[in-house]
mmCIF file with all atom_site columns, C-alpha atoms in Angstrom:
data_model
loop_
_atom_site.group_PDB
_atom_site.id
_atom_site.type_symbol
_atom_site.label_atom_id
_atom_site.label_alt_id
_atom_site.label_comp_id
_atom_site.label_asym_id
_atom_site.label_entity_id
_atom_site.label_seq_id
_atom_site.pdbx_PDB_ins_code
_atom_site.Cartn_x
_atom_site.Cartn_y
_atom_site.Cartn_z
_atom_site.occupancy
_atom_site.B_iso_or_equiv
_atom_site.pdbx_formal_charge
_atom_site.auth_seq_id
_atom_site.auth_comp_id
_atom_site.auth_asym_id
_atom_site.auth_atom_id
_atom_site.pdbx_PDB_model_num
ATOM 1   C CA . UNK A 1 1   ? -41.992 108.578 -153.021 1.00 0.00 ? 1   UNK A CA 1
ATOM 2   C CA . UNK A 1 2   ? -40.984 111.460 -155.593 1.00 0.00 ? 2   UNK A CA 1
ATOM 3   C CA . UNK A 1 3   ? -41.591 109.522 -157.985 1.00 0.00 ? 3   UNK A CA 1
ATOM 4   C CA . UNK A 1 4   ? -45.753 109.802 -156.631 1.00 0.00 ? 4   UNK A CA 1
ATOM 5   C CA . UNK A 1 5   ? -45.301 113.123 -156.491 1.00 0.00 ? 5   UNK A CA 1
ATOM 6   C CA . UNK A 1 6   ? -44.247 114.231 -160.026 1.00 0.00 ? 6   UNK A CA 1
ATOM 7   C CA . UNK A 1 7   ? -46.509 111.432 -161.361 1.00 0.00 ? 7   UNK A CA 1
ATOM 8   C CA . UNK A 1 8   ? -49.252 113.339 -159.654 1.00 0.00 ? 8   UNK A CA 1
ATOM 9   C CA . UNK A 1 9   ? -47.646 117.167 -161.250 1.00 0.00 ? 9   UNK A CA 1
ATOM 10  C CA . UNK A 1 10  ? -48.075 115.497 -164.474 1.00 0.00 ? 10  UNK A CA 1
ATOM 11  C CA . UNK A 1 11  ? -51.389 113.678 -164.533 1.00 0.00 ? 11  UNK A CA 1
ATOM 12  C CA . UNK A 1 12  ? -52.687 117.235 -162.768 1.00 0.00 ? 12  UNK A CA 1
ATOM 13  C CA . UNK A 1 13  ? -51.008 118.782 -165.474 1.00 0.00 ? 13  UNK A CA 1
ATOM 14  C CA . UNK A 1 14  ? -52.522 117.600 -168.183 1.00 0.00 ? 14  UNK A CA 1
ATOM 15  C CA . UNK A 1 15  ? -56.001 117.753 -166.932 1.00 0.00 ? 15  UNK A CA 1
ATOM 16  C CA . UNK A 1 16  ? -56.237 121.846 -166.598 1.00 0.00 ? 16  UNK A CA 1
ATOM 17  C CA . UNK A 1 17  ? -55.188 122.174 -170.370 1.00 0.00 ? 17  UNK A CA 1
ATOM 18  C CA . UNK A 1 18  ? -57.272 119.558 -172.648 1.00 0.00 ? 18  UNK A CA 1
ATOM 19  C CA . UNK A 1 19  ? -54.430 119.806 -175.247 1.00 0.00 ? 19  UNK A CA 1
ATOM 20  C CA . UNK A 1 20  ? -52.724 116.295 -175.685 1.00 0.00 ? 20  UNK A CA 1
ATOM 21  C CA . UNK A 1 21  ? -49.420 117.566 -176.695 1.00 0.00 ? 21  UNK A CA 1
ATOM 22  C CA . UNK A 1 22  ? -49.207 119.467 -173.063 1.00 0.00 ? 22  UNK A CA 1
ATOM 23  C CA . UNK A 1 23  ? -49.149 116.865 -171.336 1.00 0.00 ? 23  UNK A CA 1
ATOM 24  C CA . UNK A 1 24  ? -46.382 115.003 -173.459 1.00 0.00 ? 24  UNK A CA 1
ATOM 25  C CA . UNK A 1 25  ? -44.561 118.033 -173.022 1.00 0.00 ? 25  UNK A CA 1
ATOM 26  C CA . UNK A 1 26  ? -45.037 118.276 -168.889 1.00 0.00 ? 26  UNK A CA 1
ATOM 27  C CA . UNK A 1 27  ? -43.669 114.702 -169.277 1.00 0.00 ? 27  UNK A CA 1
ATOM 28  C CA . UNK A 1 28  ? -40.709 115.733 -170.623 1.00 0.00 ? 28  UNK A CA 1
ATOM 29  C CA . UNK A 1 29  ? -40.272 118.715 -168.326 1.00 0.00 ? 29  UNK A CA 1
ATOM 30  C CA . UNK A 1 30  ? -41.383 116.629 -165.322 1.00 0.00 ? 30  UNK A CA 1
ATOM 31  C CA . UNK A 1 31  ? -38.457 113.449 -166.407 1.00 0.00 ? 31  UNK A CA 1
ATOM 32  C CA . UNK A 1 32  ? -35.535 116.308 -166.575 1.00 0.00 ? 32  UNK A CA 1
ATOM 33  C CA . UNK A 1 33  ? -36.589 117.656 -163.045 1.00 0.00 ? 33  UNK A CA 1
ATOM 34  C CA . UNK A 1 34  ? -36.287 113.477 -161.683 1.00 0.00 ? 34  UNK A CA 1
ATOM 35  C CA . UNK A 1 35  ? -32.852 113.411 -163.196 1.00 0.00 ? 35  UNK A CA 1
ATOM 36  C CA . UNK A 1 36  ? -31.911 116.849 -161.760 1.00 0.00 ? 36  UNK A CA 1
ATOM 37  C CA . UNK A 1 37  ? -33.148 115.898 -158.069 1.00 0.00 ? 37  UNK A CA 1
ATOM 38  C CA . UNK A 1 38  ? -30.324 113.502 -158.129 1.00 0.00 ? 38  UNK A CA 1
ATOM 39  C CA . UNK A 1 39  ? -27.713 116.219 -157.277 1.00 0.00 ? 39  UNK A CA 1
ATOM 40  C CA . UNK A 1 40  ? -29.187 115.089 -153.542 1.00 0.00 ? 40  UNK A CA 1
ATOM 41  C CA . UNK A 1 41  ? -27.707 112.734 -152.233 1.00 0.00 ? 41  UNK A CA 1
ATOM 42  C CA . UNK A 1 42  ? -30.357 111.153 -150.340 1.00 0.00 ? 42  UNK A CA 1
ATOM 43  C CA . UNK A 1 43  ? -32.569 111.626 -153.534 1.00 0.00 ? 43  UNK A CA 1
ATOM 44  C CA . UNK A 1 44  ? -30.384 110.222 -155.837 1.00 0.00 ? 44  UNK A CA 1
ATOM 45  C CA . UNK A 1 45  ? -31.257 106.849 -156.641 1.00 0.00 ? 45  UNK A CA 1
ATOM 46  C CA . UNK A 1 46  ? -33.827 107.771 -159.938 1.00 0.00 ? 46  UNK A CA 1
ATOM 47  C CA . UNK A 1 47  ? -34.480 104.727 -161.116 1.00 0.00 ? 47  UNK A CA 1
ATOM 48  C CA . UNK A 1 48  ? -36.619 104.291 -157.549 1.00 0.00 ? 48  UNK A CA 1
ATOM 49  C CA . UNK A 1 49  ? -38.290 107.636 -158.656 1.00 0.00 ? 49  UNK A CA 1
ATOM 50  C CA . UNK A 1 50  ? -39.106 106.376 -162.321 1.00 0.00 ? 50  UNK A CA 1
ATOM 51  C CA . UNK A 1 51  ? -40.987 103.014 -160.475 1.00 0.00 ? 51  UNK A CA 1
ATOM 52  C CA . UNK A 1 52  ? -42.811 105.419 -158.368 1.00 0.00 ? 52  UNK A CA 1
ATOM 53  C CA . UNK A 1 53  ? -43.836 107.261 -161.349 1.00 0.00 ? 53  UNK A CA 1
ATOM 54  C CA . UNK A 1 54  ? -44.481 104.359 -163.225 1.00 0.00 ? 54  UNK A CA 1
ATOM 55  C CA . UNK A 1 55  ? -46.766 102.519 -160.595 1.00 0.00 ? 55  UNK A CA 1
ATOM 56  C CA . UNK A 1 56  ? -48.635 105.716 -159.956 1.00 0.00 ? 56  UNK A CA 1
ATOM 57  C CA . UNK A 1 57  ? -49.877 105.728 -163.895 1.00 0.00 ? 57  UNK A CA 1
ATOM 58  C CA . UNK A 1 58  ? -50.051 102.042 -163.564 1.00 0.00 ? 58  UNK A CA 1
ATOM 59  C CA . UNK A 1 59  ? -52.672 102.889 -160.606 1.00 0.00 ? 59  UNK A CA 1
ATOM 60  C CA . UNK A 1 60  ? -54.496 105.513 -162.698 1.00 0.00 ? 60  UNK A CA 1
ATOM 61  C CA . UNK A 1 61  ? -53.222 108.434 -160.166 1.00 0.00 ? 61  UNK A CA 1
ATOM 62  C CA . UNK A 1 62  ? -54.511 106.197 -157.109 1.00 0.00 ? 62  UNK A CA 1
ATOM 63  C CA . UNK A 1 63  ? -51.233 107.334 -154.971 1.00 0.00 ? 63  UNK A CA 1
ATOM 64  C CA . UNK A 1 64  ? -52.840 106.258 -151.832 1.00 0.00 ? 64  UNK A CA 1
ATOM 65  C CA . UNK A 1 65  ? -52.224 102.770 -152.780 1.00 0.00 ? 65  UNK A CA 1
ATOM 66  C CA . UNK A 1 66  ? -49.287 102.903 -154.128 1.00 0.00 ? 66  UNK A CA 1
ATOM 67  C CA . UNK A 1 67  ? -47.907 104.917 -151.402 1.00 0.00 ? 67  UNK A CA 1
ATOM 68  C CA . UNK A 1 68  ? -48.132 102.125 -149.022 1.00 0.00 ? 68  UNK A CA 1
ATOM 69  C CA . UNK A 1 69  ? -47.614 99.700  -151.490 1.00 0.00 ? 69  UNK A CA 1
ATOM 70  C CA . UNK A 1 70  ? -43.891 101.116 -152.004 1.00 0.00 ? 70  UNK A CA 1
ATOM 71  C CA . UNK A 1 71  ? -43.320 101.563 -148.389 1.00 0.00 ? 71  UNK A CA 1
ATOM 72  C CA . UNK A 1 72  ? -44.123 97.907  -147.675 1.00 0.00 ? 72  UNK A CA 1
ATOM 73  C CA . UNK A 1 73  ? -42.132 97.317  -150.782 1.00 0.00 ? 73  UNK A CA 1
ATOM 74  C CA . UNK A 1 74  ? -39.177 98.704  -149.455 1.00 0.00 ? 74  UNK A CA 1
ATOM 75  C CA . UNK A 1 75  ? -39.577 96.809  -146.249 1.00 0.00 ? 75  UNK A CA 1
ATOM 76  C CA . UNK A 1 76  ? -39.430 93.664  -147.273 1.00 0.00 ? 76  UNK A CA 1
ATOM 77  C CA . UNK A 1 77  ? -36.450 94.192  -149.732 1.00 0.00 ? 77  UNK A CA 1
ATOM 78  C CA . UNK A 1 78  ? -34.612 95.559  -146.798 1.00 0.00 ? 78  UNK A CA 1
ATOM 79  C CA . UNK A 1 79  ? -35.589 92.947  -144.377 1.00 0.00 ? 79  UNK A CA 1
ATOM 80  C CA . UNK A 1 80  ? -34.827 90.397  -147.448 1.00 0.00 ? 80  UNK A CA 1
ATOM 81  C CA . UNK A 1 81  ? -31.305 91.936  -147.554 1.00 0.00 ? 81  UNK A CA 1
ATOM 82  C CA . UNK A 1 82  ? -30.191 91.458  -144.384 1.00 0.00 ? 82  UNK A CA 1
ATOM 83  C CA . UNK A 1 83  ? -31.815 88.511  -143.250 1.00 0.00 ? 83  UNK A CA 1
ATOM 84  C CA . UNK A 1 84  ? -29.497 87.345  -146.756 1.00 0.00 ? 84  UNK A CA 1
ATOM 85  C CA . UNK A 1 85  ? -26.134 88.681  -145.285 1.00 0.00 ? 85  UNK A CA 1
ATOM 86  C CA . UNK A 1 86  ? -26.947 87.441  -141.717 1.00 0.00 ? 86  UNK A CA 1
ATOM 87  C CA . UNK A 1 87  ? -27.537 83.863  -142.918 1.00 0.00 ? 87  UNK A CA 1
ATOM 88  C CA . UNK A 1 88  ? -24.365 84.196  -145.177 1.00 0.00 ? 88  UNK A CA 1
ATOM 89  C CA . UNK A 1 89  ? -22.579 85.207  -141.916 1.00 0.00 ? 89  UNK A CA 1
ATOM 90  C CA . UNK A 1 90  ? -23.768 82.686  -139.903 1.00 0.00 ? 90  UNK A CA 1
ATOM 91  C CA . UNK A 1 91  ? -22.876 79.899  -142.582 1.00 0.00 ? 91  UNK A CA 1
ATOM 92  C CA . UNK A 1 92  ? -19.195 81.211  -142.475 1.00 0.00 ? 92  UNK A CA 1
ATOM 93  C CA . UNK A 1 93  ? -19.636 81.001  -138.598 1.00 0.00 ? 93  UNK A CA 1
ATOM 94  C CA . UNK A 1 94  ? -20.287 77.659  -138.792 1.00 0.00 ? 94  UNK A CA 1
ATOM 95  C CA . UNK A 1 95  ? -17.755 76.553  -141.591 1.00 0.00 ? 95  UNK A CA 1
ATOM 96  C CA . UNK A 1 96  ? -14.723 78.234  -139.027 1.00 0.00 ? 96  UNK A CA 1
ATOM 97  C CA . UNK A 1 97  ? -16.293 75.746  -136.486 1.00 0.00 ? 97  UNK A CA 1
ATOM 98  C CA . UNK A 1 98  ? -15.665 72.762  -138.541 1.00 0.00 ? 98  UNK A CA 1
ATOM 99  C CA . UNK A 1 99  ? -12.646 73.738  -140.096 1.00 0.00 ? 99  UNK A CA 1
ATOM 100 C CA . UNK A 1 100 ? -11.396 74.135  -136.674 1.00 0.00 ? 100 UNK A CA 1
ATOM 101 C CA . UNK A 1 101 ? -12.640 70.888  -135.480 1.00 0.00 ? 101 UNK A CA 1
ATOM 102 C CA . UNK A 1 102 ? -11.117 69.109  -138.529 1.00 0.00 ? 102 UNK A CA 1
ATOM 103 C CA . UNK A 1 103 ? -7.527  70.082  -137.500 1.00 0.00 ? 103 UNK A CA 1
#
C-alpha cells in the first residue's frame, strides 16, 4: 500500500512543475525514501512497495483499483499459503497412519 502512496507523490509531483527532468528527479528522491522506510519492521518488505508503485503507473494513477486489487492480491496468496502447508501436513498425517499400519 506505500507503494500507492509514493506512486501517487510522484505522478502529483510531476504535474505542478511541467519540467520533464523534475519528475525523473522526484523518482529518484521518491525510490531512496521506499528503501529508507525499510528501517520498519513492519514496512520492510520493498520489493511489495516497488509492485505497488509499479501497478499504480501501470493503472495510470487509478489507485482505487489497484488498492483493492492488492488487497485481494494478498488474500489469496495468503490463503494459497496455508491451505499449501495444511495439505502438506495432512499428507504427513496420513503417511504416519500407514507406516504404522505396515508394521
Amino acid at each position: 500500500m506505500t507503494g500507492v502512496f509514493w506512486a501517487m507523490v510522484i505522478i502529483q509531483g510531476s504535474t505542478w512543475v511541467g519540467i520533464d527532468i523534475v519528475g525523473y528527479l522526484l523518482t529518484a528522491v521518491i525510490a531512496f525514501f521506499m528503501c529508507i522506510q525499510a528501517k520498519q519492521s513492519w514496512l520492510g518488505y520493498i520489493p511489495g512497495t516497488f509492485i505497488g508503485s509499479c501497478a499504480t503507473f501501470a493503472a495510470n494513477g487509478d489507485w482505487a483499483i489497484v488498492v483493492p486489487s492488492l488487497i485481494l492480491g494478498g488474500v489469496f496468496g495468503y490463503l494459497m499459503k496455508s491451505s499449501g502447508l495444511w495439505l502438506h501436513n495432512r499428507s504427513k498425517g496420513s503417511k504416519r497412519v500407514e507406516l504404522a499400519e505396515s508394521n
